[in-house]
Every structure is written in C-alpha cells, then in structure tokens.
Short mmCIF file of C-alpha atoms in Angstrom, two decimals:
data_model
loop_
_atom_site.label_atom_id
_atom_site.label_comp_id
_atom_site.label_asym_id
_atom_site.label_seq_id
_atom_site.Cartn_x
_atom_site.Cartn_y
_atom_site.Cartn_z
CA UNK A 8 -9.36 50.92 8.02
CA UNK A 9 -8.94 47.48 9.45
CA UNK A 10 -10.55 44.77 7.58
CA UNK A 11 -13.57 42.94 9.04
CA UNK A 12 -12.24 39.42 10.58
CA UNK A 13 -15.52 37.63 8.67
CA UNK A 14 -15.24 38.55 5.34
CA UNK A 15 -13.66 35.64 3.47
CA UNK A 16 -17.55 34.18 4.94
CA UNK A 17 -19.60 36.89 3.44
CA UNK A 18 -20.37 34.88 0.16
CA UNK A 19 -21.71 32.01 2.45
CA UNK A 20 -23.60 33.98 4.56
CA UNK A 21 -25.65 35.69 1.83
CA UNK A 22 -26.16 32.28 0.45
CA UNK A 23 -27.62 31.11 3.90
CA UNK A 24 -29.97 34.23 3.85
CA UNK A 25 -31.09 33.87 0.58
CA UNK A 26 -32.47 30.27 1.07
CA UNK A 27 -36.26 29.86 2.35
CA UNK A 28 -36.54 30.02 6.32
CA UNK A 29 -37.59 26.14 6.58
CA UNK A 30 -34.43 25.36 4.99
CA UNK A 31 -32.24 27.44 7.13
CA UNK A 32 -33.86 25.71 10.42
CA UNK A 33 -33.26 22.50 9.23
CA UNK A 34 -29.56 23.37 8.39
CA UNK A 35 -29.43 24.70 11.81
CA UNK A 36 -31.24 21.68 13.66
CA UNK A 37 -28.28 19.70 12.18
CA UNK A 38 -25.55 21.94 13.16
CA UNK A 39 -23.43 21.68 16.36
CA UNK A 40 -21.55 25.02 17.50
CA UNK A 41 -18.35 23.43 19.36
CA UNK A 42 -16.39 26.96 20.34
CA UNK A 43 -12.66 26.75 21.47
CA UNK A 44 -12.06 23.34 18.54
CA UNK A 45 -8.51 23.50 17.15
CA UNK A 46 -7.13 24.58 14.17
CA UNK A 47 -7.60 22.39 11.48
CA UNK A 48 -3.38 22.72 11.01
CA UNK A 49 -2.56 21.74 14.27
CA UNK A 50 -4.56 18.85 15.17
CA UNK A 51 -1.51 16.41 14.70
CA UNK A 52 0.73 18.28 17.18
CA UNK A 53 -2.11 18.27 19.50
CA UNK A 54 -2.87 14.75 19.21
CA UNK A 55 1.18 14.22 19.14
CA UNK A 56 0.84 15.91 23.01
CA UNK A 57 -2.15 13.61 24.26
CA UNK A 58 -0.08 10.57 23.28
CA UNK A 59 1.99 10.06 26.77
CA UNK A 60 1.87 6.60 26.30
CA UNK A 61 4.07 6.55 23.64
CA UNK A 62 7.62 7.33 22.93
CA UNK A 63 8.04 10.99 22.41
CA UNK A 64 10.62 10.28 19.30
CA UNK A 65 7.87 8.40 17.84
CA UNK A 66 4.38 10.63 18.83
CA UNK A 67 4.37 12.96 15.58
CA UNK A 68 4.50 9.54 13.48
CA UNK A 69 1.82 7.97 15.15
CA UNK A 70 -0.23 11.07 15.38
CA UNK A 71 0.19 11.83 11.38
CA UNK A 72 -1.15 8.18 11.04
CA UNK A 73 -3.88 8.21 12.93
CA UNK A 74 -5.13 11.84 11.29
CA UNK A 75 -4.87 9.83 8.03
CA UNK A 76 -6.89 7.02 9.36
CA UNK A 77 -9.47 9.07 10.27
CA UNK A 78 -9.39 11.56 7.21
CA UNK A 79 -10.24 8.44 5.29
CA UNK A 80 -12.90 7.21 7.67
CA UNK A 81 -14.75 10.32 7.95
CA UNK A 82 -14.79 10.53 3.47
CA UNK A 83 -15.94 6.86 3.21
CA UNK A 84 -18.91 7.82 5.98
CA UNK A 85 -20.28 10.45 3.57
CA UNK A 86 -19.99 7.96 1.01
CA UNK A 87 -21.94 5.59 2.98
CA UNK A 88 -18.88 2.90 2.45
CA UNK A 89 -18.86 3.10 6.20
CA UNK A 90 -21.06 3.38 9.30
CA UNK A 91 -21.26 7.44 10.54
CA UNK A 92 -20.42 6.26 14.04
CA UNK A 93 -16.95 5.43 14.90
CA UNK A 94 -16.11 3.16 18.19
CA UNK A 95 -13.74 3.44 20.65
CA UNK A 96 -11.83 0.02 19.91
CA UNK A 97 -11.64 1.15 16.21
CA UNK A 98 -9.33 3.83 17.56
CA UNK A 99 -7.88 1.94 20.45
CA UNK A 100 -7.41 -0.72 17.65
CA UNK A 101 -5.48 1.53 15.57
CA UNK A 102 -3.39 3.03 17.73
CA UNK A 103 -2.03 -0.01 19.29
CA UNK A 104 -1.34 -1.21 15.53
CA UNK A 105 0.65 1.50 14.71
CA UNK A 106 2.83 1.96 17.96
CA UNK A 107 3.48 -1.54 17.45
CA UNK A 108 4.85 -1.13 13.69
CA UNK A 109 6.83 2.16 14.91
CA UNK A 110 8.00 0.17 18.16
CA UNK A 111 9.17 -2.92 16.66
CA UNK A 112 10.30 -1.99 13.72
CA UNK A 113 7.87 -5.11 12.40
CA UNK A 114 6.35 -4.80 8.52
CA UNK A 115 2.89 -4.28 8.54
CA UNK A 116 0.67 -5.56 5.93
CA UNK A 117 -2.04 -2.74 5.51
CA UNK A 118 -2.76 -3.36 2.31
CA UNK A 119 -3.31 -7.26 1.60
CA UNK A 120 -7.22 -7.33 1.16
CA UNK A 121 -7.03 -4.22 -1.08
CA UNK A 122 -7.32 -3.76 -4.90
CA UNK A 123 -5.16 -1.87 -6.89
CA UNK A 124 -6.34 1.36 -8.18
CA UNK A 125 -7.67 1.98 -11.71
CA UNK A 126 -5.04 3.99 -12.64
CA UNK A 127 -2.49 1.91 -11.52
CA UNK A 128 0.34 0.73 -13.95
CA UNK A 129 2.95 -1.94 -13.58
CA UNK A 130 6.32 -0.98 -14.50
CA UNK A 131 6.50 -2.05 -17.72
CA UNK A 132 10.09 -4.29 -18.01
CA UNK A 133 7.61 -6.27 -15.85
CA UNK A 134 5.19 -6.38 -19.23
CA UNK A 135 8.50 -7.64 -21.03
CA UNK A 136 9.70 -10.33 -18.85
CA UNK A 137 6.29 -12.09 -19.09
CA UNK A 138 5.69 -11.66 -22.40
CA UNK A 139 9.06 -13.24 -23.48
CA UNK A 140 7.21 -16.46 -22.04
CA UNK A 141 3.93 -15.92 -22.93
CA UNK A 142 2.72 -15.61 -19.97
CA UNK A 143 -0.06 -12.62 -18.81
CA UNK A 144 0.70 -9.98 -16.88
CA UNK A 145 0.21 -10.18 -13.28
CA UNK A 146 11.85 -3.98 -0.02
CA UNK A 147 13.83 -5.53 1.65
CA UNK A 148 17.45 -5.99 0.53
CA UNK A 149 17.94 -9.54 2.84
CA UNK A 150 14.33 -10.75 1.39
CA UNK A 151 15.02 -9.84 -1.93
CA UNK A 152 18.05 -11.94 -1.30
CA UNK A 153 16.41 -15.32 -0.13
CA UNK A 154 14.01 -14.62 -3.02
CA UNK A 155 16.70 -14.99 -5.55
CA UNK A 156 18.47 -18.16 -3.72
CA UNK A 157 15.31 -19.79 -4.74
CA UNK A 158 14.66 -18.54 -7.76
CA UNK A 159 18.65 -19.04 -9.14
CA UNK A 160 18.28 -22.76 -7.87
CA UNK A 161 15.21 -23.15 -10.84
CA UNK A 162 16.73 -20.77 -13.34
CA UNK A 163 20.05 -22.45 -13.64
CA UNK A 164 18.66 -26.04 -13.53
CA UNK A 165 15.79 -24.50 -16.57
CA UNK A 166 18.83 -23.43 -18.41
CA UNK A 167 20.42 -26.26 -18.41
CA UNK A 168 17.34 -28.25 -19.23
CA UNK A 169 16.82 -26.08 -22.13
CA UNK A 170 20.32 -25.98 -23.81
CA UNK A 171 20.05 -26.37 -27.70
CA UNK A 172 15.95 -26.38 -27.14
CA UNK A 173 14.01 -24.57 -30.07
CA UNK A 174 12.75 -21.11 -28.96
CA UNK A 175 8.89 -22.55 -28.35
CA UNK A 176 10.41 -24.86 -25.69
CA UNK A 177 12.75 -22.35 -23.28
CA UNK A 178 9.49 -20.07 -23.52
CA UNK A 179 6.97 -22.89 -22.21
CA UNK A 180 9.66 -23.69 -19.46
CA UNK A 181 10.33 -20.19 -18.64
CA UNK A 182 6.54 -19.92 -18.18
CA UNK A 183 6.61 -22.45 -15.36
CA UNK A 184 8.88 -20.93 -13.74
CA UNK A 185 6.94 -17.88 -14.14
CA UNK A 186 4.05 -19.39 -12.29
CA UNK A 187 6.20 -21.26 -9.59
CA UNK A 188 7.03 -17.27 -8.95
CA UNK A 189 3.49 -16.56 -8.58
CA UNK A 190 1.30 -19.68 -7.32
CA UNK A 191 3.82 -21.82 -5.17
CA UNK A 192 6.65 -19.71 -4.29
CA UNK A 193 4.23 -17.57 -1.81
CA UNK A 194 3.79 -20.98 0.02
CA UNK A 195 7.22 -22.74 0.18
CA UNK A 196 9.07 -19.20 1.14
CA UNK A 197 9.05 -18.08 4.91
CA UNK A 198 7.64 -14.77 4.68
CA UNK A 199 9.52 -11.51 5.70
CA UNK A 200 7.81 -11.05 8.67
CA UNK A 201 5.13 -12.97 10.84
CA UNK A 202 2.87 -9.99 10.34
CA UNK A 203 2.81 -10.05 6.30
CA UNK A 204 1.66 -13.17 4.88
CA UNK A 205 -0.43 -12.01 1.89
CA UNK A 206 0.91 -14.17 -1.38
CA UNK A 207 1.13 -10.92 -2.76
CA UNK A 208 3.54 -9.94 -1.21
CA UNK A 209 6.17 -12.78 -2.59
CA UNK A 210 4.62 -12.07 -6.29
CA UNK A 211 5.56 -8.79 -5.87
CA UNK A 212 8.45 -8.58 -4.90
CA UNK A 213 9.80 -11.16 -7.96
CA UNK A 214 8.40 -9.03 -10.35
CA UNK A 215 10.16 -6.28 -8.58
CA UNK A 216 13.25 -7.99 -9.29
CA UNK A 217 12.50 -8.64 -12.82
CA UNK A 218 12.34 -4.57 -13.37
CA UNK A 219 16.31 -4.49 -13.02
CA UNK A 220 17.12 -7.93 -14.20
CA UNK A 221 17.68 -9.69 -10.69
CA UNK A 222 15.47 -12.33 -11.86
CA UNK A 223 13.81 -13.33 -14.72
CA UNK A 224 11.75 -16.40 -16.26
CA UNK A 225 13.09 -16.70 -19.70
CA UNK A 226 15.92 -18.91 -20.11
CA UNK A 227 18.12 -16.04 -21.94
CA UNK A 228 16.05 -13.37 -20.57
CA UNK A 229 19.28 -11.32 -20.20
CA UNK A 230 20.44 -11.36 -23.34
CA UNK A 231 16.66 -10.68 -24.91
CA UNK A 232 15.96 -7.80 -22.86
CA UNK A 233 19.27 -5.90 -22.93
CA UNK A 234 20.83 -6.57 -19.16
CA UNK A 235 24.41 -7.91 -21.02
CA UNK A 236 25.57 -5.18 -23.02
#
C-alpha cells in the first residue's frame, strides 16, 4: 500500500480542526497560499542562477550570503528588533556590499558596531598577559607584521628603561604600553584596509598576538609566561 504523501501533516491538521471556527478564519485571513515556491533546500542555487550580474565563480558565495542576511532579518522581524517590511535598497544595498568584498578581495568590517555575545570568552593567555601588568582585561600575516614594528619599537625602548627596576615599576610601564596597544595605537596605525577602521580592530589583533607570544606588555613577559623554554 503506498503511503499517503500528507501524513507527516496529519498531527497539524487535527490540531487546526480541533480549534474553535473563529480561530481557524482568522488563521486563514492571515495566510497566503503561494503554489509552485521552491524548496526550502534549494533557494541558494536558485538565487545563485538569478545573479547574472555577477561572476559565475563567485554567485554561490554571494547567494549563501545574502540567504544569511535575510534568515537573520526575517528572526529579528518576529522579534520586533526590526520593521516586518523589507525595501528594495536594503537588498540592492547588500548585494552590492558583498560582490564588492568577493570582487576586490577588500576586508569588510561587518561587525564594528556590534557587541560581543554573552557567552563569549577571550582566549585566556590574553587574561595572563594583562594581568602580569595589572591591567583589566579588554588576520592578516603583513598587518600583524606592521603591528609588531610598532609595538617592538616601545617594548625594547620599555626594557631598557626598566633594567634593574623593582618588579612594581616594569609592571606600571608594561601597563602603558598596554594601553598605547589599546587607546592610541588604533589612531597612529594605518588601518588594513580603507573599509575597516573600527579601533577594534587594531586592539584585537595585539591581543591576538599576545596569545602566542608575538607581543606582549610586560617587560619579561617571555620569560613569566613560559615562551623561552
């Protein structure tokens, strides 16, 4: 016997039925039959298709991108975080953004008005660094690079300064180096791209370096935390 094609909706159906009929026409009044829509799984490569204006290497990227986008847009409208209606330039908007990223192989700073999650965690040889100064807590190999040009240029002229200093001293000047890294160093550093200019960015990235020992604030923050074995 062949299986009816409706059953995994059976469940909902009986639900529908066994609500009041005032309910049912007002869950009706609000429903829009749309017949021939495609499958939820193959909306990218259909998008992917409609995109002749881009590159065809680069259409499944942008199309994955834009599904995202609007995945996002479409949870934060039920929340009421956005407005239910989306515009035309908000698309036209994003899709020129992202062909231009994919295109120009240019860094894109999505994320600089955004908060870090909850949940999120700093790698904690970040935690260690800082704290050998008492300070608080707070990828790109040719950026990384010019980061550490300026930051060796402070750190070796600190050391010096701090040769035969008590313990109290190399931590207060390892501290301002610590927040050259953080408040000035985002302003005298060319960014890594005209399109990224969030101080963030420049924070990051130093404490990024810290993780593995590129950089550090402490005077002997090698030796403290292990790097020199």
């Amino acid at each position: 016997m062949t299986p009816l094609p409706h059953a995994p909706c059976a469940t909902a159906c009986e639900a529908f039925l066994a609500i009041n009929d005032d309910l049912q026409l007002d869950i009706l009044k609000n429903a829009r039959i749309m017949p021939g829509q495609s499958n939820i799984r193959q909306i990218e490569d259909e998008l992917a298709k409609m995109l002749t204006g881009v590159r065809t290497k680069d259409r499944a990227h942008v199309a994955a991108r834009m599904v995202e986008w609007w995945n996002r847009e479409i949870v934060h409208a039920h929340c009421g975080k956005r407005p239910k209606a989306s515009h035309r330039h908000e698309l036209v908007d994003l899709q020129m953004n992202i062909v231009a990223e994919v295109t120009t192989d240019a860094f894109v700073d999505c994320y600089a008005r955004e908060i870090p999650p909850p949940a999120y965690q700093s790698h904690p040889m970040v935690a260690r660094q800082i704290e050998l100064v008492g300070g608080s807590e707070a990828a790109i190999d040719r950026y990384d690079v010019r980061l550490k040009e300026e930051w060796s240029d402070r750190h070796v002229d600190m050391c010096a300064q701090c040769r035969g200093q008590p313990d109290e001293h190399m931590a207060l000047k390892g501290k301002e180096l610590l927040s050259w890294s953080h408040f000035s160093a985002p302003n005298e550093i060319e960014s890594i791209a005209p399109t990224v200019t969030a101080p963030s960015y420049v924070r990051g990235s130093f404490q990024v370096l810290s993780i593995d020992g590129q950089v550090g604030w402490h005077p002997d923050y090698r030796k403290l935390l292990s790097f020199d074995k």
